[in-house]
PDB file of C-alpha atoms in Angstrom:
ATOM      1  CA  MET A   1      -1.941  12.321   5.712  1.00  0.00           C
ATOM      2  CA  LYS A   2      -1.752  10.105   8.803  1.00  0.00           C
ATOM      3  CA  ARG A   3      -4.774  11.860  10.313  1.00  0.00           C
ATOM      4  CA  LEU A   4      -6.694  11.368   7.086  1.00  0.00           C
ATOM      5  CA  ILE A   5      -5.910   7.638   7.012  1.00  0.00           C
ATOM      6  CA  LYS A   6      -6.862   7.339  10.701  1.00  0.00           C
ATOM      7  CA  HIS A   7     -10.154   9.090   9.925  1.00  0.00           C
ATOM      8  CA  PHE A   8     -10.997   6.538   7.226  1.00  0.00           C
ATOM      9  CA  MET A   9      -9.456   3.424   8.795  1.00  0.00           C
ATOM     10  CA  GLY A  10      -9.808   3.980  12.530  1.00  0.00           C
ATOM     11  CA  ASP A  11      -7.349   3.262  15.317  1.00  0.00           C
ATOM     12  CA  VAL A  12      -4.711   0.541  15.273  1.00  0.00           C
ATOM     13  CA  ASP A  13      -6.043  -2.707  16.759  1.00  0.00           C
ATOM     14  CA  PRO A  14      -3.105  -4.332  18.602  1.00  0.00           C
ATOM     15  CA  THR A  15      -4.889  -7.710  18.602  1.00  0.00           C
ATOM     16  CA  LEU A  16      -4.627  -8.029  14.801  1.00  0.00           C
ATOM     17  CA  ARG A  17      -1.617  -9.450  12.978  1.00  0.00           C
ATOM     18  CA  ILE A  18       0.474  -6.843  11.118  1.00  0.00           C
ATOM     19  CA  PHE A  19      -0.754  -7.806   7.643  1.00  0.00           C
ATOM     20  CA  HIS A  20      -4.399  -8.339   8.623  1.00  0.00           C
ATOM     21  CA  PRO A  21      -6.606  -6.673   5.966  1.00  0.00           C
ATOM     22  CA  ASP A  22      -8.169  -4.346   8.544  1.00  0.00           C
ATOM     23  CA  ASN A  23      -4.762  -2.736   9.150  1.00  0.00           C
ATOM     24  CA  TRP A  24      -4.181  -1.717   5.517  1.00  0.00           C
ATOM     25  CA  ILE A  25      -5.874   0.133   2.700  1.00  0.00           C
ATOM     26  CA  TRP A  26      -5.014   0.066  -1.003  1.00  0.00           C
ATOM     27  CA  LEU A  27      -4.344   3.587  -2.254  1.00  0.00           C
ATOM     28  CA  GLY A  28      -4.624   2.955  -5.988  1.00  0.00           C
ATOM     29  CA  GLY A  29      -0.919   3.109  -6.759  1.00  0.00           C
ATOM     30  CA  ASN A  30       0.938   0.281  -8.467  1.00  0.00           C
ATOM     31  CA  ASP A  31       4.229  -0.554 -10.133  1.00  0.00           C
ATOM     32  CA  LEU A  32       2.959  -3.192 -12.546  1.00  0.00           C
ATOM     33  CA  ASN A  33       4.719  -1.768 -15.581  1.00  0.00           C
ATOM     34  CA  PRO A  34       7.596  -1.225 -15.144  1.00  0.00           C
ATOM     35  CA  GLU A  35       8.631  -2.562 -11.750  1.00  0.00           C
ATOM     36  CA  GLY A  36       9.757   0.229  -9.415  1.00  0.00           C
ATOM     37  CA  GLU A  37       7.893   3.010 -11.258  1.00  0.00           C
ATOM     38  CA  TRP A  38       4.862   3.896  -9.108  1.00  0.00           C
ATOM     39  CA  LYS A  39       1.743   5.179 -10.886  1.00  0.00           C
ATOM     40  CA  TRP A  40      -1.846   5.919  -9.942  1.00  0.00           C
ATOM     41  CA  THR A  41      -4.757   4.112 -11.604  1.00  0.00           C
ATOM     42  CA  ASP A  42      -5.087   6.952 -14.134  1.00  0.00           C
ATOM     43  CA  GLY A  43      -1.476   6.392 -15.264  1.00  0.00           C
ATOM     44  CA  SER A  44      -0.013   9.532 -13.654  1.00  0.00           C
ATOM     45  CA  TYR A  45       3.169   9.112 -11.606  1.00  0.00           C
ATOM     46  CA  VAL A  46       3.193   9.015  -7.813  1.00  0.00           C
ATOM     47  CA  GLU A  47       5.340  12.051  -7.111  1.00  0.00           C
ATOM     48  CA  ASP A  48       5.233  12.462  -3.340  1.00  0.00           C
ATOM     49  CA  PHE A  49       4.979  10.173  -0.329  1.00  0.00           C
ATOM     50  CA  TYR A  50       4.391  13.112   2.037  1.00  0.00           C
ATOM     51  CA  GLY A  51       7.446  12.344   4.161  1.00  0.00           C
ATOM     52  CA  MET A  52       6.196   8.904   5.143  1.00  0.00           C
ATOM     53  CA  SER A  53       8.292   5.793   4.822  1.00  0.00           C
ATOM     54  CA  TRP A  54       7.977   2.352   3.278  1.00  0.00           C
ATOM     55  CA  ARG A  55       7.778  -0.655   5.564  1.00  0.00           C
ATOM     56  CA  VAL A  56      11.323  -2.103   5.623  1.00  0.00           C
ATOM     57  CA  PRO A  57      12.538  -3.659   3.259  1.00  0.00           C
ATOM     58  CA  ASN A  58       9.934  -2.317   0.826  1.00  0.00           C
ATOM     59  CA  PRO A  59       9.399  -1.586  -1.948  1.00  0.00           C
ATOM     60  CA  ASP A  60      11.126  -4.816  -2.943  1.00  0.00           C
ATOM     61  CA  ASP A  61       8.655  -6.849  -5.059  1.00  0.00           C
ATOM     62  CA  ALA A  62       9.082  -9.782  -2.594  1.00  0.00           C
ATOM     63  CA  GLN A  63      12.639 -10.435  -3.735  1.00  0.00           C
ATOM     64  CA  TYR A  64      13.726 -11.066  -0.134  1.00  0.00           C
ATOM     65  CA  ILE A  65      11.582 -14.230  -0.125  1.00  0.00           C
ATOM     66  CA  GLY A  66      12.405 -15.231  -3.679  1.00  0.00           C
ATOM     67  CA  GLN A  67       9.063 -14.186  -5.157  1.00  0.00           C
ATOM     68  CA  THR A  68       7.623 -11.373  -7.267  1.00  0.00           C
ATOM     69  CA  GLY A  69       4.209  -9.806  -7.643  1.00  0.00           C
ATOM     70  CA  GLN A  70       4.124  -7.130  -4.961  1.00  0.00           C
ATOM     71  CA  ASP A  71       2.743  -4.347  -7.111  1.00  0.00           C
ATOM     72  CA  ALA A  72      -0.095  -2.747  -5.120  1.00  0.00           C
ATOM     73  CA  MET A  73       0.624   0.316  -2.974  1.00  0.00           C
ATOM     74  CA  SER A  74      -0.972  -0.075   0.435  1.00  0.00           C
ATOM     75  CA  PHE A  75      -0.902   2.149   3.489  1.00  0.00           C
ATOM     76  CA  SER A  76      -1.127   1.029   7.127  1.00  0.00           C
ATOM     77  CA  LYS A  77      -3.001   2.487  10.051  1.00  0.00           C
ATOM     78  CA  TRP A  78       0.344   3.387  11.622  1.00  0.00           C
ATOM     79  CA  GLY A  79       1.635   5.290   8.587  1.00  0.00           C
ATOM     80  CA  GLU A  80       3.812   2.988   6.476  1.00  0.00           C
ATOM     81  CA  PHE A  81       3.623   2.151   2.792  1.00  0.00           C
ATOM     82  CA  ASP A  82       3.845  -1.476   1.592  1.00  0.00           C
ATOM     83  CA  ASP A  83       4.105  -2.999  -1.869  1.00  0.00           C
ATOM     84  CA  SER A  84       1.456  -5.680  -1.413  1.00  0.00           C
ATOM     85  CA  PHE A  85       0.818  -8.814  -3.407  1.00  0.00           C
ATOM     86  CA  THR A  86      -1.876  -8.018  -5.945  1.00  0.00           C
ATOM     87  CA  HIS A  87      -3.251 -11.550  -6.128  1.00  0.00           C
ATOM     88  CA  THR A  88      -3.272 -12.748  -2.505  1.00  0.00           C
ATOM     89  CA  ARG A  89      -3.879  -9.781  -0.208  1.00  0.00           C
ATOM     90  CA  LYS A  90      -7.464  -8.580  -0.196  1.00  0.00           C
ATOM     91  CA  ARG A  91      -7.744  -5.076   1.205  1.00  0.00           C
ATOM     92  CA  ALA A  92     -10.174  -2.216   1.326  1.00  0.00           C
ATOM     93  CA  PHE A  93      -9.400   0.553  -1.134  1.00  0.00           C
ATOM     94  CA  ALA A  94      -9.396   4.330  -1.308  1.00  0.00           C
ATOM     95  CA  CYS A  95      -9.090   5.045  -4.991  1.00  0.00           C
ATOM     96  CA  GLN A  96     -11.127   5.736  -8.062  1.00  0.00           C
ATOM     97  CA  CYS A  97     -10.797   3.287 -10.905  1.00  0.00           C
ATOM     98  CA  PRO A  98     -10.787   4.510 -14.510  1.00  0.00           C
ATOM     99  CA  ASP A  99     -14.249   5.120 -15.992  1.00  0.00           C
ATOM    100  CA  SER A 100     -15.970   5.063 -12.592  1.00  0.00           C
TER     101      SER A 100
END
């Protein structure tokens, strides 16, 4: 999986900040309803993370900063998942939306 992401996203650019949009890609997973239950855009459940980890302390829905709204599953160039804010983080995507 890491090689596949590297193929699509390229190498890590050490000059970019960690959460720069060029370091992450939205995979199409979300936990909008209910929180903590990860599903793909077609409604099927995310069943496997292929042995890769979440960026610590995720997935947490931003509770550590007293917020909510981290519902979009993103993946970094270095191989970590993140539950990103759906309304503030604009990222490239690698998913197929329903009816497309």
